[in-house]
Coordinates of C-alpha atoms in Angstrom, one line a residue:
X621 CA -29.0 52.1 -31.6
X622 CA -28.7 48.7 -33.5
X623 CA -28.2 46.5 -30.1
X624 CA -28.4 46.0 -26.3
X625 CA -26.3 43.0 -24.9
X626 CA -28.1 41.7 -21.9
X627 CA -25.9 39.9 -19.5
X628 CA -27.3 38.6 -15.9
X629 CA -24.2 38.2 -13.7
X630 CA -24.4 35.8 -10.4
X631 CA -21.0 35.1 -8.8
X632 CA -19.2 34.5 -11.7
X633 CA -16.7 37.1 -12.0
X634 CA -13.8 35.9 -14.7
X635 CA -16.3 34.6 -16.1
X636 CA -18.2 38.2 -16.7
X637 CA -15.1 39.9 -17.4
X638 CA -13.8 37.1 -20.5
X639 CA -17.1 37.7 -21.5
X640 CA -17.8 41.6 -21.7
X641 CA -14.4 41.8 -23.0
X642 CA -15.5 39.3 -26.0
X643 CA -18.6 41.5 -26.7
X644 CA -16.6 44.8 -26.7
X645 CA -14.5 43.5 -29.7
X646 CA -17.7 42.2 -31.2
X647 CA -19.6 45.6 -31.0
X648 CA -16.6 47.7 -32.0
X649 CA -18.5 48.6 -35.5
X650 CA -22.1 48.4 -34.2
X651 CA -23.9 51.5 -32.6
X652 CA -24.5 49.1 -29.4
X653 CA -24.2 48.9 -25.9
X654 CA -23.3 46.7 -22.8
X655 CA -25.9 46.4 -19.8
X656 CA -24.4 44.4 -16.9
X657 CA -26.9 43.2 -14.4
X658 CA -25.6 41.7 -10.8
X659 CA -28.0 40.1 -8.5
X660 CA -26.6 40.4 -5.5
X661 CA -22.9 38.8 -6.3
X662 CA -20.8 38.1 -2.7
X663 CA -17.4 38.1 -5.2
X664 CA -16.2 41.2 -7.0
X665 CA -17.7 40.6 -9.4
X666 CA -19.5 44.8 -9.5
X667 CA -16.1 46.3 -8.7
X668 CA -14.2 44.5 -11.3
X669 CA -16.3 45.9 -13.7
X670 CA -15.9 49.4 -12.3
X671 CA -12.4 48.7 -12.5
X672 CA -12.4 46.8 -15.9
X673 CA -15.4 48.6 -17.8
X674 CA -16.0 51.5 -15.9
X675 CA -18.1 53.0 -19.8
X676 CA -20.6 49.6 -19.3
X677 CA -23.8 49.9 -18.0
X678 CA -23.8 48.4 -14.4
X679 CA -27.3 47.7 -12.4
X680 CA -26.8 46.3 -9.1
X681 CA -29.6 44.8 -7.5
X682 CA -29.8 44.7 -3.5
X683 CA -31.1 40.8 -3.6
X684 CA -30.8 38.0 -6.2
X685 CA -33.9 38.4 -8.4
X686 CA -33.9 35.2 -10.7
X687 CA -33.1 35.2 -14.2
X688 CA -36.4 36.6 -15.5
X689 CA -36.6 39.6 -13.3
X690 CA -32.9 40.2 -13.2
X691 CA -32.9 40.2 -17.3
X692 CA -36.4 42.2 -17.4
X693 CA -34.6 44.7 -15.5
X694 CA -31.8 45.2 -17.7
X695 CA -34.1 45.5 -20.9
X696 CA -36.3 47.7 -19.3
X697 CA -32.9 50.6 -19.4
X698 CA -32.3 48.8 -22.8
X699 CA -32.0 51.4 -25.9
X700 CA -31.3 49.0 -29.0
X701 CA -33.6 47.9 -32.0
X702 CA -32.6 44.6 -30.6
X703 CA -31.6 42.7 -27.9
X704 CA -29.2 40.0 -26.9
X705 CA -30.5 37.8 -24.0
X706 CA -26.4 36.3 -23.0
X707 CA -25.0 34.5 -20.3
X708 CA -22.2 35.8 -18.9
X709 CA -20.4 31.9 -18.8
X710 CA -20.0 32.6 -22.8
X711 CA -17.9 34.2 -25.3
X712 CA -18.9 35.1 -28.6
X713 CA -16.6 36.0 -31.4
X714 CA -15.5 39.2 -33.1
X715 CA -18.5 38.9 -35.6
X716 CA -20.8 37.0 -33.7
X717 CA -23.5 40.2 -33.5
X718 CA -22.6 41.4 -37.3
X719 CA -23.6 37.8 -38.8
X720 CA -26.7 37.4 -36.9
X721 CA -27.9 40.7 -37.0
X722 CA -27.6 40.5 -40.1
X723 CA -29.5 37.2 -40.8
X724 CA -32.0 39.0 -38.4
X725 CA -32.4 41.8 -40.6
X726 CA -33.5 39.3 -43.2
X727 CA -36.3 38.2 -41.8
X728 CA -39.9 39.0 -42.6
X729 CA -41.6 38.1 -39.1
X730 CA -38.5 36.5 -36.5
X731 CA -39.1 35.6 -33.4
X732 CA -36.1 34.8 -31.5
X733 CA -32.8 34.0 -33.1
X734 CA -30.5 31.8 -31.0
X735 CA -27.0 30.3 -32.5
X736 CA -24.5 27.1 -32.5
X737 CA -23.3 26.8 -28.9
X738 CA -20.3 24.6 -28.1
X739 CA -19.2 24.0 -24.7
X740 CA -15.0 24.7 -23.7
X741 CA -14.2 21.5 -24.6
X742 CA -15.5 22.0 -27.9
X743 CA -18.5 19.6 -28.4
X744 CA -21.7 21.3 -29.8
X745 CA -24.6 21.8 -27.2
X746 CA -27.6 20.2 -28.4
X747 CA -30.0 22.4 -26.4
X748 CA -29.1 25.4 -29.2
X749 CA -32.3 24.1 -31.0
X750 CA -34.7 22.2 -29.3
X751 CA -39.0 21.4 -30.0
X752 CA -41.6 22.2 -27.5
X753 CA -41.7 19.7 -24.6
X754 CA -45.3 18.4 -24.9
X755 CA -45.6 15.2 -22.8
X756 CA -44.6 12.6 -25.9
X757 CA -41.8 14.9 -26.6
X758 CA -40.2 14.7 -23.1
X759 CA -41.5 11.1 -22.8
X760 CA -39.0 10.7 -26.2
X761 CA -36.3 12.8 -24.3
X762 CA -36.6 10.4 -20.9
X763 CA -36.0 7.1 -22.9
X764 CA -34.2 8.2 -25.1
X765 CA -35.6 7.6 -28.3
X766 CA -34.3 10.4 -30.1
X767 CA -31.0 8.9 -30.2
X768 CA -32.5 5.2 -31.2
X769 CA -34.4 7.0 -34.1
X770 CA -32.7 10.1 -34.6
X771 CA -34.2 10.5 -38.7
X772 CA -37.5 9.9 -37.3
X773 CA -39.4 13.1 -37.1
X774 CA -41.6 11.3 -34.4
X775 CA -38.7 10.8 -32.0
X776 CA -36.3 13.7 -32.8
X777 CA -38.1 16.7 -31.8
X778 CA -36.6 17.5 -28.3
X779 CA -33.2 18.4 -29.7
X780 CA -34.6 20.1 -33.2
X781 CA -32.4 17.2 -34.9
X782 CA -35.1 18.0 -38.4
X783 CA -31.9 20.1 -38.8
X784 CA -28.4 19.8 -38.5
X785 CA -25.9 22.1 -36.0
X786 CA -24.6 22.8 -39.0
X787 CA -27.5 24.0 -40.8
X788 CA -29.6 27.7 -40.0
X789 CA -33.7 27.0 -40.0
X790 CA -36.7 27.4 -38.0
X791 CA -37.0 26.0 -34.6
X792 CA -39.7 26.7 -31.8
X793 CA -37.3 26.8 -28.6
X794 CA -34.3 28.5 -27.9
X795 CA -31.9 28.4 -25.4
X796 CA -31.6 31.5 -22.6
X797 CA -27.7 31.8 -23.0
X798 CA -27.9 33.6 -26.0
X799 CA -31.0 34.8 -27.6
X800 CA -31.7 37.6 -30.1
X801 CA -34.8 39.6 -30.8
X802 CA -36.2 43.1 -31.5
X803 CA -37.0 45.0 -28.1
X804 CA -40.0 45.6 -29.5
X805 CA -41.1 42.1 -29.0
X806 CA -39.6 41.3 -26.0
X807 CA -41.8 44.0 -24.1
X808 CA -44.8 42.9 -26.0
X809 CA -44.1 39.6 -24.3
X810 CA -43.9 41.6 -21.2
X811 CA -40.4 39.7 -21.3
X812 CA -40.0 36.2 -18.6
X813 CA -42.6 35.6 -16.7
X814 CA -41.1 36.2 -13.3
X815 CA -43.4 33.7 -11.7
X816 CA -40.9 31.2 -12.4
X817 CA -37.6 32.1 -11.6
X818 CA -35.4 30.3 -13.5
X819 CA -34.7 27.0 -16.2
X820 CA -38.5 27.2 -17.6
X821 CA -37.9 30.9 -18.7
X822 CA -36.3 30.7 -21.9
X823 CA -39.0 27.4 -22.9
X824 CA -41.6 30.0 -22.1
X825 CA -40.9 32.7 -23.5
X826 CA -39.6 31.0 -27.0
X827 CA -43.3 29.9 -26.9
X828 CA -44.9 32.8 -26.3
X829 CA -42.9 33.8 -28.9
X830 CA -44.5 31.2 -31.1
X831 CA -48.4 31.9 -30.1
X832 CA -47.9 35.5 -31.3
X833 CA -47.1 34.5 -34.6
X834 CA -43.6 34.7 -34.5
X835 CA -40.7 32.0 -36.6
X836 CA -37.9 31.3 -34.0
X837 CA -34.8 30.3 -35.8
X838 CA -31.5 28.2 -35.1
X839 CA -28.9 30.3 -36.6
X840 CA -25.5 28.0 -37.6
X841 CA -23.3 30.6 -38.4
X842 CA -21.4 31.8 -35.5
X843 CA -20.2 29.9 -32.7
X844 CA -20.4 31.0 -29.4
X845 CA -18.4 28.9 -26.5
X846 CA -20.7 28.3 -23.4
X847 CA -19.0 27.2 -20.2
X848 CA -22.7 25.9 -19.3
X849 CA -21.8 24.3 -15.6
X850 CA -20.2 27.5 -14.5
X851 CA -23.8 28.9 -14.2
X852 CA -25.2 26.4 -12.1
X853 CA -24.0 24.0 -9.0
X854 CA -26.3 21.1 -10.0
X855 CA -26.9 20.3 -5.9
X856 CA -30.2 19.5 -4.4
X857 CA -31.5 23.3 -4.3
X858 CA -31.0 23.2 -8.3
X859 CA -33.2 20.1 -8.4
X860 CA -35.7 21.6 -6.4
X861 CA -35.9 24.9 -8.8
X862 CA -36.1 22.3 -11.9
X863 CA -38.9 20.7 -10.6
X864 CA -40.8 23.8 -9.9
X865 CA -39.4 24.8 -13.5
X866 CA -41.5 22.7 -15.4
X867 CA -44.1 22.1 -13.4
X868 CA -44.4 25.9 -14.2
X869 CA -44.6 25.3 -17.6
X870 CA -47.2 22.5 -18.4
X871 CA -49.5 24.0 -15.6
X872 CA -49.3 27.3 -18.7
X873 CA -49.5 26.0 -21.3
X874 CA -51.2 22.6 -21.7
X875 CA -54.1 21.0 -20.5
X876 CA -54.4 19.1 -17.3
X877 CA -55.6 15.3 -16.9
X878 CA -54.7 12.7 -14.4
X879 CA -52.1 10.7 -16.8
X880 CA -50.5 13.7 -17.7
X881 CA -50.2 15.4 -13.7
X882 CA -48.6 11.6 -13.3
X883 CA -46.8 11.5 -16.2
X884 CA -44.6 14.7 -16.0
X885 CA -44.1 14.5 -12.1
X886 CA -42.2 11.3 -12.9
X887 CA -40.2 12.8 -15.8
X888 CA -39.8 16.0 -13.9
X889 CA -37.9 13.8 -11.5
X890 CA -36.4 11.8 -13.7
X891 CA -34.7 14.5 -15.2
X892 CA -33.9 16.6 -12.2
X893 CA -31.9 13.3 -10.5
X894 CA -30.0 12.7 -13.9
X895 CA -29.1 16.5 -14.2
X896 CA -28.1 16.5 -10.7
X897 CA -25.9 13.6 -10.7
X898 CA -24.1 14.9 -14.0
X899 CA -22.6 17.2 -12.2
X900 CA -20.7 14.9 -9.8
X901 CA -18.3 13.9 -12.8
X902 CA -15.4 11.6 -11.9
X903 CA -11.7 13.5 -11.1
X904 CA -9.8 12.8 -14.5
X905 CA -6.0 13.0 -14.7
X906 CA -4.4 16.4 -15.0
X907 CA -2.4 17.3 -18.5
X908 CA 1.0 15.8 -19.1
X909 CA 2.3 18.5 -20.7
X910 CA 1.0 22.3 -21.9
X911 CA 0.9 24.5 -24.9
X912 CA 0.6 28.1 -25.6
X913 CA -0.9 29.3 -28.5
X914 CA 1.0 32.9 -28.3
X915 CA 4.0 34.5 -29.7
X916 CA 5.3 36.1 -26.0
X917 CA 7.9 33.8 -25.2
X918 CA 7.9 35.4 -21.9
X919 CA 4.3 34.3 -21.0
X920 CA 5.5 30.8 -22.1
X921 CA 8.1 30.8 -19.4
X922 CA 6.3 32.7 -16.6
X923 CA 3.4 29.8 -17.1
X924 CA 6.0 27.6 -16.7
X925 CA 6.8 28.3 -13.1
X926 CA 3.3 29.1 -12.2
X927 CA 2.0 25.1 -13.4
X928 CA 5.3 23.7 -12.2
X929 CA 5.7 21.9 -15.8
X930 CA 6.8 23.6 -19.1
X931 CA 4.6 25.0 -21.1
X932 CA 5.9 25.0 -24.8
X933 CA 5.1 27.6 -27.3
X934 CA 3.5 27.3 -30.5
X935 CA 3.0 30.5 -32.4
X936 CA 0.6 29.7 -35.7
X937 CA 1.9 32.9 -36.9
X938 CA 4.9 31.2 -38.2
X939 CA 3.4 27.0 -37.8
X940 CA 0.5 25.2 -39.2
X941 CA -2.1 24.2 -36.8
X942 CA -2.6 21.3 -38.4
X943 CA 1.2 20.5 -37.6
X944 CA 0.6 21.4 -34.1
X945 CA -2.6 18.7 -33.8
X946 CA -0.6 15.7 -35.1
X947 CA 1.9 16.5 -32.4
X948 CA -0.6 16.7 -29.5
X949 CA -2.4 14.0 -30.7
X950 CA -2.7 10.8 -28.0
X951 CA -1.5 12.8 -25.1
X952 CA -3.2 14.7 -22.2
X953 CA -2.7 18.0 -23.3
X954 CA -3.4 21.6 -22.0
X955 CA -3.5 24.2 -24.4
X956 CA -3.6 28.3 -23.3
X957 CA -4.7 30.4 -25.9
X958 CA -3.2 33.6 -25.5
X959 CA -6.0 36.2 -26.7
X960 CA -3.4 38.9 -26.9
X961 CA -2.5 37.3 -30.0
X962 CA -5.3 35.1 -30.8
X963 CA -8.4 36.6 -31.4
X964 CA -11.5 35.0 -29.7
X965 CA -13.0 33.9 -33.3
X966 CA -10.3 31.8 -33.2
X967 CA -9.8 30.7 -29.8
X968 CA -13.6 29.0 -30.1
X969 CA -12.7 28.1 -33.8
X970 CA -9.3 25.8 -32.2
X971 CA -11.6 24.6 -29.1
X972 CA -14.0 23.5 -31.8
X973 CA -11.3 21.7 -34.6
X974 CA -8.9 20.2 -32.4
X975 CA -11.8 19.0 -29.7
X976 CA -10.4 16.0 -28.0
X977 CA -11.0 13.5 -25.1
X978 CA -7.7 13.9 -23.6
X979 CA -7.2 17.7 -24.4
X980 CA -8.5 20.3 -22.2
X981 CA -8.3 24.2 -22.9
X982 CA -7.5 27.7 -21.6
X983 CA -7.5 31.2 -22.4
X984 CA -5.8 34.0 -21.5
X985 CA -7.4 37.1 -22.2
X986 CA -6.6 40.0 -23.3
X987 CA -4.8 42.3 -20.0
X988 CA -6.1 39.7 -17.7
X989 CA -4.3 38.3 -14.6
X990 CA -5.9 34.9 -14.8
X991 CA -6.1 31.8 -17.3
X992 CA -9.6 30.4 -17.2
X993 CA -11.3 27.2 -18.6
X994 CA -13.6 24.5 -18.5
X995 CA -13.0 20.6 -18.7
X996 CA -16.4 19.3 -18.4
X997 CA -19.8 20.9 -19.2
X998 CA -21.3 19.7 -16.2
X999 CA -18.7 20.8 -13.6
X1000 CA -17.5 24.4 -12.7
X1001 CA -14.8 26.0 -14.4
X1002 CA -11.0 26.1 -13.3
X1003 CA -9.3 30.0 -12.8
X1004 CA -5.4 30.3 -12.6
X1005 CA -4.5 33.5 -11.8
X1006 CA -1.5 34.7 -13.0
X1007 CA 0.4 37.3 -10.6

């Protein structure tokens, strides 16, 4: 078997099912499989995918494990050459796995491969590529230096900004929503190190990675769309796990000395207060109008009722989407892409082109009963179910 998709599922159920259904089209020509691991979801999340995927692989764990043991788990049933560490807040296009596998195949001594991520409004995640966080690199991260001096390679190493997201090459970490690497490797690791139990895990084991020899690499050519907040609440309780996070990882992996216990406890908070309070985003306005991206007329009109404001069609079959951007242009604008008749290649491809302050996006997917999105990368995402 060429590949195990890995996908850790916490209380996120449309957002598991948009994206197992996104990796079923993208291993349709790969000898491959879906493992599905719940820890302890109080939605529906396990009996929609009895219902939904009733062929995937589903492990339901009595209590919520973390991210490390909850993914070791999985792996440890896995039966691919390689394996795809996913979130299940993502979607990944029709040859997202076929493009990096084979870049994987390529290489003489990889590591982990991890790819472009944008988030749903369309704007490229920086944490796709990032350096190791030794003290002067977080110290850069916490004032910000590496946007001041963003060519300098003495500033620029938190965000791996040596190279473009536009550009494949070597990096040292990767980021947990989507990381590929032989099997082989990952159980030589012994995996994450399930003494911490989550948001150091993917830092450390990208590392670990690194001390055995291996060449990590940011991969630029497929997107995958990462909802990012959906995963997460950032309330107190997350701040609490960031702290112990990476306090986890310095106490591993680098020496200890007065300034440097000082040092990172006040970054540490620093960091956990900003990421908290990004979360508590101000309430923009809602979209003056919507488009569908479809060719169902029907859908178009049935939408219409549901959001109480029409919602006009646009089928690219026939238009230019280039026409349909000049139009939209300046206005607060919805669009629904209609994955019946857009594929999900594309639905990331027009989140990422058209990207816009004042448009916000949707997608439909494919025999669903819900339209799902996200406005902000630091707020949960918005389901409209569709009866």
């Amino acid at each position: 078997m060429q590949l195990s998709v890995i996908i850790l599922n916490y209380n996120v159920r449309y957002f598991l099912e948009q994206c197992v259904l996104s990796v079923q089209n993208a291993i349709s020509t790969l000898d491959a499989e879906i493992i599905v691991i719940d820890n302890n979801s109080s939605d529906d999340s396990c009996l929609m995918m009895k219902e939904r995927f009733p062929t995937v692989k589903l492990i339901e764990n009595k209590e919520n494990f973390g991210f490390p043991k909850g993914n070791n788990i999985g792996v440890a049933q896995a039966q691919g050459k390689y394996i795809c560490i996913l979130n299940p807040d993502t979607i990944v296009a029709e040859d997202s796995f076929v493009k990096i596998l084979a870049f994987a195949e390529e290489q003489i001594n990889l590591g982990i491969a991890g790819c472009k991520l944008i988030d749903g409004t369309g704007n490229f995640l920086p944490e796709s590529k990032r350096g190791i966080p030794t003290p002067w690199v977080a110290f850069t991260k916490i004032f910000g230096l590496y946007k001041v001096f963003p060519k300098w390679s003495l500033f620029n190493q938190y965000y791996a900004q040596h190279i473009s997201e536009n550009e494949t090459g070597k990096v040292t970490i990767l980021v947990g929503a989507f990381m590929l690497m032989k099997r082989d490797l990952y159980l030589d690791l012994k995996g994450f190190d399930e003494a911490c139990f989550m948001y150091a895990d993917d830092i450390d084991l990208s590392y670990r990675a690194l001390l055995k020899g291996k060449e990590n690499y940011y991969f630029h050519d497929t997107t995958v769309l990462h909802y990012k907040g959906e995963s997460t609440v950032k309330d107190e309780k997350y701040m609490k796990h960031f702290q112990e996070a990476m306090t986890f990882f310095y106490q591993k992996h680098f020496k200890k000395s007065l300034f440097f216990s000082v040092f990172i406890k006040m970054g540490i908070l620093f960091f956990s207060f900003v990421k908290m309070f990004q979360g508590k985003s101000k309430v923009k306005p809602g979209p003056e109008s919507y488009v569908l991206y479809s060719s169902d007329i029907n859908l178009s009109e049935k939408l219409s009722v549901i959001l109480k404001n029409k919602v006009d069609i646009f089928d690219f079959k026939k238009e230019k989407m280039v026409n349909s951007w000049q139009v939209l242009k300046g206005k607060r604008v919805e669009i629904i892409l209609d994955n019946q008749h857009v594929s999900f290649r594309n639905c990331i491809k027009i989140i990422e082109t058209i990207k816009d302050k004042r448009i916000t996006f949707k997608i439909f997917p494919k025999n669903a009963n819900f339209i799902i999105g996200s406005n902000s990368r630091n707020e949960r995402g918005q389901i409209i179910k569709i009866k």
